[in-house]
PDB file of C-alpha atoms in Angstrom:
ATOM      1  CA  MET A   1       0.000   0.000   0.000  1.00 94.00           C
ATOM      2  CA  ARG A   2       1.004   3.592  -0.571  1.00 97.00           C
ATOM      3  CA  ILE A   3       0.458   5.499   2.681  1.00 98.00           C
ATOM      4  CA  VAL A   4       0.809   9.279   2.884  1.00 98.00           C
ATOM      5  CA  ILE A   5       1.811  10.604   6.315  1.00 98.00           C
ATOM      6  CA  ALA A   6       1.261  14.305   6.996  1.00 97.00           C
ATOM      7  CA  GLY A   7       3.864  15.526   9.452  1.00 95.00           C
ATOM      8  CA  GLY A   8       6.314  12.986   8.104  1.00 91.00           C
ATOM      9  CA  HIS A   9       9.295  14.006  10.238  1.00 93.00           C
ATOM     10  CA  GLY A  10       7.532  13.749  13.590  1.00 94.00           C
ATOM     11  CA  LYS A  11       8.622  11.164  16.142  1.00 96.00           C
ATOM     12  CA  ILE A  12       5.549   8.992  15.631  1.00 97.00           C
ATOM     13  CA  ALA A  13       5.640   9.471  11.865  1.00 97.00           C
ATOM     14  CA  LEU A  14       9.235   8.293  11.516  1.00 98.00           C
ATOM     15  CA  ARG A  15       8.453   5.172  13.537  1.00 98.00           C
ATOM     16  CA  LEU A  16       5.336   4.558  11.455  1.00 98.00           C
ATOM     17  CA  GLU A  17       7.227   5.013   8.195  1.00 98.00           C
ATOM     18  CA  ARG A  18       9.879   2.520   9.275  1.00 98.00           C
ATOM     19  CA  LEU A  19       7.250  -0.092  10.190  1.00 98.00           C
ATOM     20  CA  LEU A  20       5.399   0.391   6.911  1.00 98.00           C
ATOM     21  CA  ALA A  21       8.585   0.150   4.852  1.00 98.00           C
ATOM     22  CA  GLU A  22       9.699  -2.991   6.719  1.00 97.00           C
ATOM     23  CA  ARG A  23       6.506  -4.785   5.792  1.00 96.00           C
ATOM     24  CA  GLY A  24       6.720  -3.770   2.129  1.00 97.00           C
ATOM     25  CA  ASP A  25       4.430  -0.759   1.963  1.00 98.00           C
ATOM     26  CA  THR A  26       5.384   2.574   0.395  1.00 98.00           C
ATOM     27  CA  PRO A  27       5.298   5.316   3.043  1.00 98.00           C
ATOM     28  CA  VAL A  28       5.298   8.879   1.738  1.00 98.00           C
ATOM     29  CA  GLY A  29       6.160  11.529   4.317  1.00 98.00           C
ATOM     30  CA  LEU A  30       5.002  15.116   3.819  1.00 98.00           C
ATOM     31  CA  ILE A  31       7.625  17.456   5.270  1.00 97.00           C
ATOM     32  CA  ARG A  32       8.049  21.214   5.383  1.00 94.00           C
ATOM     33  CA  ASN A  33      11.837  21.287   5.722  1.00 95.00           C
ATOM     34  CA  PRO A  34      13.787  19.729   2.824  1.00 96.00           C
ATOM     35  CA  ASP A  35      16.708  19.181   5.213  1.00 97.00           C
ATOM     36  CA  HIS A  36      14.666  16.364   6.772  1.00 97.00           C
ATOM     37  CA  ALA A  37      14.443  14.367   3.548  1.00 97.00           C
ATOM     38  CA  ASP A  38      17.439  12.152   4.316  1.00 97.00           C
ATOM     39  CA  ASP A  39      15.932  11.189   7.685  1.00 97.00           C
ATOM     40  CA  LEU A  40      12.862   9.876   5.871  1.00 98.00           C
ATOM     41  CA  ARG A  41      14.911   8.017   3.282  1.00 98.00           C
ATOM     42  CA  ALA A  42      16.869   6.405   6.119  1.00 98.00           C
ATOM     43  CA  VAL A  43      13.685   4.742   7.430  1.00 97.00           C
ATOM     44  CA  GLY A  44      12.518   3.731   3.959  1.00 98.00           C
ATOM     45  CA  ALA A  45      10.073   6.556   3.269  1.00 98.00           C
ATOM     46  CA  GLU A  46       9.684   8.762   0.223  1.00 98.00           C
ATOM     47  CA  PRO A  47       9.980  12.437   1.239  1.00 98.00           C
ATOM     48  CA  VAL A  48       7.665  15.012  -0.326  1.00 97.00           C
ATOM     49  CA  VAL A  49       8.270  18.670   0.520  1.00 97.00           C
ATOM     50  CA  ILE A  50       5.119  20.703   1.098  1.00 97.00           C
ATOM     51  CA  ASP A  51       4.205  23.264   3.779  1.00 96.00           C
ATOM     52  CA  LEU A  52       0.774  22.403   5.165  1.00 96.00           C
ATOM     53  CA  GLU A  53       0.439  25.911   6.596  1.00 94.00           C
ATOM     54  CA  SER A  54       0.817  27.677   3.247  1.00 95.00           C
ATOM     55  CA  THR A  55      -0.165  25.231   0.499  1.00 96.00           C
ATOM     56  CA  THR A  56      -3.473  25.095  -1.338  1.00 97.00           C
ATOM     57  CA  VAL A  57      -5.883  22.191  -1.289  1.00 97.00           C
ATOM     58  CA  THR A  58      -5.187  21.622  -4.989  1.00 97.00           C
ATOM     59  CA  GLN A  59      -1.431  21.355  -4.432  1.00 97.00           C
ATOM     60  CA  LEU A  60      -1.903  18.997  -1.497  1.00 98.00           C
ATOM     61  CA  THR A  61      -4.384  16.861  -3.436  1.00 98.00           C
ATOM     62  CA  GLU A  62      -1.727  16.333  -6.123  1.00 97.00           C
ATOM     63  CA  LYS A  63       0.651  14.960  -3.468  1.00 96.00           C
ATOM     64  CA  ILE A  64      -1.980  12.597  -2.055  1.00 97.00           C
ATOM     65  CA  MET A  65      -3.354  11.336  -5.364  1.00 97.00           C
ATOM     66  CA  GLY A  66      -2.898   7.594  -5.815  1.00 96.00           C
ATOM     67  CA  ALA A  67      -2.475   6.798  -2.129  1.00 98.00           C
ATOM     68  CA  ASP A  68      -4.315   3.966  -0.398  1.00 98.00           C
ATOM     69  CA  ALA A  69      -4.560   5.820   2.909  1.00 98.00           C
ATOM     70  CA  VAL A  70      -3.630   9.072   4.624  1.00 98.00           C
ATOM     71  CA  VAL A  71      -2.390   9.428   8.199  1.00 98.00           C
ATOM     72  CA  PHE A  72      -2.480  12.893   9.761  1.00 98.00           C
ATOM     73  CA  ALA A  73       0.331  12.921  12.326  1.00 97.00           C
ATOM     74  CA  ALA A  74       1.357  16.581  12.080  1.00 94.00           C
ATOM     75  CA  GLY A  75       1.503  18.888  15.068  1.00 89.00           C
ATOM     76  CA  ALA A  76       2.812  22.315  15.873  1.00 77.00           C
ATOM     77  CA  GLY A  77       5.012  20.889  18.622  1.00 78.00           C
ATOM     78  CA  PRO A  78       5.551  21.774  22.280  1.00 76.00           C
ATOM     79  CA  GLY A  79       7.588  24.899  21.581  1.00 78.00           C
ATOM     80  CA  SER A  80       4.963  26.627  19.449  1.00 82.00           C
ATOM     81  CA  GLY A  81       2.418  29.247  20.437  1.00 86.00           C
ATOM     82  CA  ALA A  82      -1.341  29.293  20.298  1.00 85.00           C
ATOM     83  CA  ALA A  83      -1.445  30.622  16.724  1.00 89.00           C
ATOM     84  CA  ARG A  84       0.321  27.563  15.321  1.00 90.00           C
ATOM     85  CA  LYS A  85      -1.965  25.209  17.212  1.00 89.00           C
ATOM     86  CA  GLU A  86      -4.693  26.706  15.037  1.00 90.00           C
ATOM     87  CA  THR A  87      -2.771  26.644  11.754  1.00 92.00           C
ATOM     88  CA  VAL A  88      -1.301  23.136  12.161  1.00 92.00           C
ATOM     89  CA  ASP A  89      -3.345  21.096  14.615  1.00 92.00           C
ATOM     90  CA  ARG A  90      -6.686  22.303  13.253  1.00 94.00           C
ATOM     91  CA  ALA A  91      -6.388  24.018   9.865  1.00 95.00           C
ATOM     92  CA  ALA A  92      -3.774  21.666   8.381  1.00 96.00           C
ATOM     93  CA  ALA A  93      -5.792  18.653   9.533  1.00 97.00           C
ATOM     94  CA  VAL A  94      -8.918  20.012   7.867  1.00 97.00           C
ATOM     95  CA  LEU A  95      -6.966  20.821   4.709  1.00 97.00           C
ATOM     96  CA  THR A  96      -5.522  17.304   4.597  1.00 98.00           C
ATOM     97  CA  ALA A  97      -8.985  15.784   4.954  1.00 98.00           C
ATOM     98  CA  ASP A  98     -10.221  18.051   2.149  1.00 98.00           C
ATOM     99  CA  ALA A  99      -7.347  16.921  -0.070  1.00 98.00           C
ATOM    100  CA  ALA A 100      -7.893  13.237   0.705  1.00 98.00           C
ATOM    101  CA  SER A 101     -11.548  13.616  -0.252  1.00 97.00           C
ATOM    102  CA  LEU A 102     -10.673  15.350  -3.511  1.00 97.00           C
ATOM    103  CA  ALA A 103      -8.034  12.715  -4.290  1.00 97.00           C
ATOM    104  CA  GLY A 104     -10.543   9.920  -3.701  1.00 97.00           C
ATOM    105  CA  VAL A 105      -8.499   8.408  -0.860  1.00 98.00           C
ATOM    106  CA  ARG A 106     -11.090   7.079   1.575  1.00 97.00           C
ATOM    107  CA  ARG A 107      -8.999   5.637   4.441  1.00 98.00           C
ATOM    108  CA  PHE A 108      -7.946   8.398   6.838  1.00 98.00           C
ATOM    109  CA  LEU A 109      -6.319   8.026  10.251  1.00 98.00           C
ATOM    110  CA  MET A 110      -6.083  11.001  12.606  1.00 98.00           C
ATOM    111  CA  VAL A 111      -3.576  11.134  15.455  1.00 97.00           C
ATOM    112  CA  SER A 112      -5.302  13.227  18.109  1.00 96.00           C
ATOM    113  CA  ALA A 113      -4.909  13.369  21.908  1.00 95.00           C
ATOM    114  CA  ILE A 114      -6.656  11.709  24.801  1.00 96.00           C
ATOM    115  CA  GLY A 115      -9.495  13.580  26.491  1.00 92.00           C
ATOM    116  CA  VAL A 116      -9.883  16.463  24.030  1.00 92.00           C
ATOM    117  CA  ASP A 117     -13.683  16.135  23.955  1.00 91.00           C
ATOM    118  CA  GLU A 118     -13.671  17.256  27.591  1.00 90.00           C
ATOM    119  CA  GLY A 119     -12.031  20.551  26.611  1.00 88.00           C
ATOM    120  CA  PRO A 120      -9.288  22.353  28.541  1.00 85.00           C
ATOM    121  CA  ALA A 121      -9.587  22.999  32.250  1.00 84.00           C
ATOM    122  CA  PRO A 122     -10.775  26.524  33.150  1.00 85.00           C
ATOM    123  CA  ASP A 123      -7.337  27.361  34.572  1.00 85.00           C
ATOM    124  CA  ALA A 124      -5.352  25.730  31.742  1.00 85.00           C
ATOM    125  CA  ASP A 125      -2.344  27.432  30.227  1.00 89.00           C
ATOM    126  CA  PRO A 126      -3.569  29.420  27.176  1.00 89.00           C
ATOM    127  CA  VAL A 127      -1.294  27.568  24.756  1.00 88.00           C
ATOM    128  CA  TRP A 128      -2.403  24.196  26.090  1.00 88.00           C
ATOM    129  CA  ALA A 129      -6.027  25.307  25.870  1.00 90.00           C
ATOM    130  CA  ALA A 130      -5.471  26.335  22.252  1.00 91.00           C
ATOM    131  CA  TYR A 131      -3.967  22.916  21.525  1.00 91.00           C
ATOM    132  CA  VAL A 132      -6.877  21.009  23.063  1.00 91.00           C
ATOM    133  CA  ASN A 133      -9.436  23.180  21.284  1.00 93.00           C
ATOM    134  CA  ALA A 134      -7.625  22.810  17.945  1.00 93.00           C
ATOM    135  CA  LYS A 135      -7.452  19.022  18.264  1.00 95.00           C
ATOM    136  CA  LYS A 136     -11.127  18.786  19.182  1.00 95.00           C
ATOM    137  CA  ALA A 137     -12.117  21.016  16.257  1.00 95.00           C
ATOM    138  CA  ALA A 138     -10.102  18.871  13.830  1.00 96.00           C
ATOM    139  CA  ASP A 139     -11.671  15.705  15.224  1.00 97.00           C
ATOM    140  CA  ASP A 140     -15.163  17.196  15.006  1.00 96.00           C
ATOM    141  CA  ASP A 141     -14.558  18.149  11.385  1.00 97.00           C
ATOM    142  CA  LEU A 142     -13.394  14.627  10.533  1.00 97.00           C
ATOM    143  CA  ARG A 143     -16.354  13.027  12.302  1.00 96.00           C
ATOM    144  CA  GLY A 144     -18.615  14.934   9.936  1.00 96.00           C
ATOM    145  CA  ARG A 145     -17.022  13.385   6.832  1.00 96.00           C
ATOM    146  CA  SER A 146     -18.278   9.805   7.015  1.00 93.00           C
ATOM    147  CA  GLU A 147     -19.737   9.997   3.519  1.00 93.00           C
ATOM    148  CA  GLN A 148     -16.370  10.950   2.029  1.00 94.00           C
ATOM    149  CA  LEU A 149     -13.788   9.318   4.295  1.00 98.00           C
ATOM    150  CA  ASP A 150     -13.402   6.017   6.154  1.00 98.00           C
ATOM    151  CA  TRP A 151     -11.897   7.663   9.206  1.00 98.00           C
ATOM    152  CA  THR A 152     -10.520   6.448  12.506  1.00 98.00           C
ATOM    153  CA  ILE A 153      -9.350   8.832  15.230  1.00 98.00           C
ATOM    154  CA  LEU A 154      -6.589   7.596  17.563  1.00 98.00           C
ATOM    155  CA  ARG A 155      -6.124   9.504  20.818  1.00 98.00           C
ATOM    156  CA  PRO A 156      -2.924   8.475  22.612  1.00 97.00           C
ATOM    157  CA  GLY A 157      -2.168   9.353  26.205  1.00 96.00           C
ATOM    158  CA  ARG A 158       1.058  11.010  27.334  1.00 96.00           C
ATOM    159  CA  LEU A 159       3.708  10.121  24.762  1.00 96.00           C
ATOM    160  CA  THR A 160       7.058   8.704  25.830  1.00 96.00           C
ATOM    161  CA  ASP A 161      10.233   7.598  24.079  1.00 96.00           C
ATOM    162  CA  ASP A 162      10.403   4.376  26.096  1.00 97.00           C
ATOM    163  CA  PRO A 163      10.813   1.211  24.006  1.00 97.00           C
ATOM    164  CA  GLY A 164       7.523  -0.186  22.794  1.00 97.00           C
ATOM    165  CA  THR A 165       6.110  -3.213  24.592  1.00 97.00           C
ATOM    166  CA  GLY A 166       3.660  -4.320  21.903  1.00 97.00           C
ATOM    167  CA  ARG A 167       0.937  -4.323  24.565  1.00 98.00           C
ATOM    168  CA  VAL A 168      -1.638  -1.582  25.027  1.00 98.00           C
ATOM    169  CA  ARG A 169      -5.032  -0.613  26.365  1.00 98.00           C
ATOM    170  CA  LEU A 170      -7.234   0.547  23.469  1.00 98.00           C
ATOM    171  CA  ALA A 171     -10.910   1.450  23.817  1.00 97.00           C
ATOM    172  CA  HIS A 172     -13.394   4.227  23.254  1.00 96.00           C
ATOM    173  CA  ARG A 173     -12.553   5.486  26.736  1.00 95.00           C
ATOM    174  CA  VAL A 174      -9.567   4.548  28.900  1.00 96.00           C
ATOM    175  CA  GLU A 175      -8.006   5.928  32.055  1.00 95.00           C
ATOM    176  CA  ARG A 176      -5.283   8.421  31.204  1.00 95.00           C
ATOM    177  CA  GLY A 177      -1.707   7.202  31.218  1.00 97.00           C
ATOM    178  CA  PRO A 178       1.519   7.087  29.204  1.00 97.00           C
ATOM    179  CA  VAL A 179       2.158   5.199  25.984  1.00 98.00           C
ATOM    180  CA  PRO A 180       5.426   4.744  24.043  1.00 98.00           C
ATOM    181  CA  ARG A 181       5.532   6.321  20.613  1.00 97.00           C
ATOM    182  CA  ASP A 182       6.715   2.944  19.291  1.00 98.00           C
ATOM    183  CA  ASP A 183       3.387   1.423  20.300  1.00 98.00           C
ATOM    184  CA  VAL A 184       1.375   4.317  18.867  1.00 98.00           C
ATOM    185  CA  ALA A 185       3.037   3.726  15.494  1.00 98.00           C
ATOM    186  CA  ALA A 186       2.376  -0.014  15.710  1.00 98.00           C
ATOM    187  CA  VAL A 187      -1.297   0.606  16.525  1.00 98.00           C
ATOM    188  CA  LEU A 188      -1.591   2.882  13.487  1.00 98.00           C
ATOM    189  CA  VAL A 189      -0.244   0.105  11.274  1.00 98.00           C
ATOM    190  CA  ALA A 190      -2.753  -2.326  12.760  1.00 98.00           C
ATOM    191  CA  LEU A 191      -5.618   0.150  12.247  1.00 98.00           C
ATOM    192  CA  LEU A 192      -4.756   0.428   8.557  1.00 96.00           C
ATOM    193  CA  ASP A 193      -5.480  -3.302   8.307  1.00 92.00           C
ATOM    194  CA  ALA A 194      -8.707  -3.107  10.333  1.00 96.00           C
ATOM    195  CA  PRO A 195     -11.650  -1.739   8.317  1.00 95.00           C
ATOM    196  CA  ALA A 196     -13.960  -2.630  11.210  1.00 96.00           C
ATOM    197  CA  THR A 197     -12.470   0.316  13.126  1.00 97.00           C
ATOM    198  CA  VAL A 198     -13.801   2.855  10.619  1.00 97.00           C
ATOM    199  CA  GLY A 199     -15.899   5.478  12.374  1.00 97.00           C
ATOM    200  CA  HIS A 200     -14.347   4.804  15.781  1.00 97.00           C
ATOM    201  CA  VAL A 201     -12.691   7.295  18.135  1.00 97.00           C
ATOM    202  CA  LEU A 202     -10.181   5.298  20.182  1.00 98.00           C
ATOM    203  CA  GLU A 203      -8.114   6.193  23.226  1.00 98.00           C
ATOM    204  CA  LEU A 204      -4.741   4.513  23.714  1.00 98.00           C
ATOM    205  CA  VAL A 205      -2.402   4.013  26.670  1.00 98.00           C
ATOM    206  CA  GLY A 206       0.082   1.378  27.686  1.00 97.00           C
ATOM    207  CA  GLY A 207      -1.467  -1.885  28.818  1.00 97.00           C
ATOM    208  CA  ASP A 208      -1.405  -5.670  28.777  1.00 97.00           C
ATOM    209  CA  THR A 209      -3.201  -6.608  25.548  1.00 98.00           C
ATOM    210  CA  PRO A 210      -1.183  -7.428  22.416  1.00 98.00           C
ATOM    211  CA  ILE A 211      -1.745  -4.721  19.804  1.00 98.00           C
ATOM    212  CA  ARG A 212      -3.382  -6.960  17.185  1.00 96.00           C
ATOM    213  CA  ASP A 213      -5.777  -8.340  19.788  1.00 97.00           C
ATOM    214  CA  ALA A 214      -6.602  -4.862  21.088  1.00 98.00           C
ATOM    215  CA  VAL A 215      -7.399  -3.565  17.605  1.00 97.00           C
ATOM    216  CA  ALA A 216      -9.457  -6.661  16.779  1.00 96.00           C
ATOM    217  CA  ALA A 217     -11.458  -6.258  19.982  1.00 96.00           C
ATOM    218  CA  VAL A 218     -12.499  -2.657  19.334  1.00 94.00           C
ATOM    219  CA  GLY A 219     -13.497  -3.545  15.787  1.00 83.00           C
ATOM    220  CA  ALA A 220     -15.578  -6.552  16.839  1.00 80.00           C
TER     221      ALA A 220
END
């Protein structure tokens, strides 16, 4: 399969691209900085340079055309301000969904964040509040596209760089906790192979259930 990953140089994206390449798929990573191209090639991905904050839907559609699935894994990052939460975490996600629809690519996975439907706490830091609101808005937009896209929203808990265990807790609602980025990437791969998870919003933390079993259970 040819899988386009928006935010192709992110920590989860690079892990996902490596897993896809190892199993014989063709991962295509969308990156803003051409200096990151060699990092993608090193994990077996095809780099495509495009700035999701400044491109048009037509230009992005051309990059997505011919893919079997799209994974939105872009994010403004922890060092960015509230404005970029809006332009990346919300607007770029909406733009990518628009482009996937225009390109006729139905399968769409969104990497979101646990608990965003609850909204930010009243005393939350303004940048964190902007992030939560942007993620929720992007998820809400995607949930309204069931006629155009076969979407699944994955909401991981606190991300860590610990080695993956291959065991998780995955459900429509789970208690908050950490999860290794390795395991998030592995769950995304499993979701691509699980059409029964279309239309599901799933929360993910570390746990005891093997990933394949966890994905099969939520799709049952």
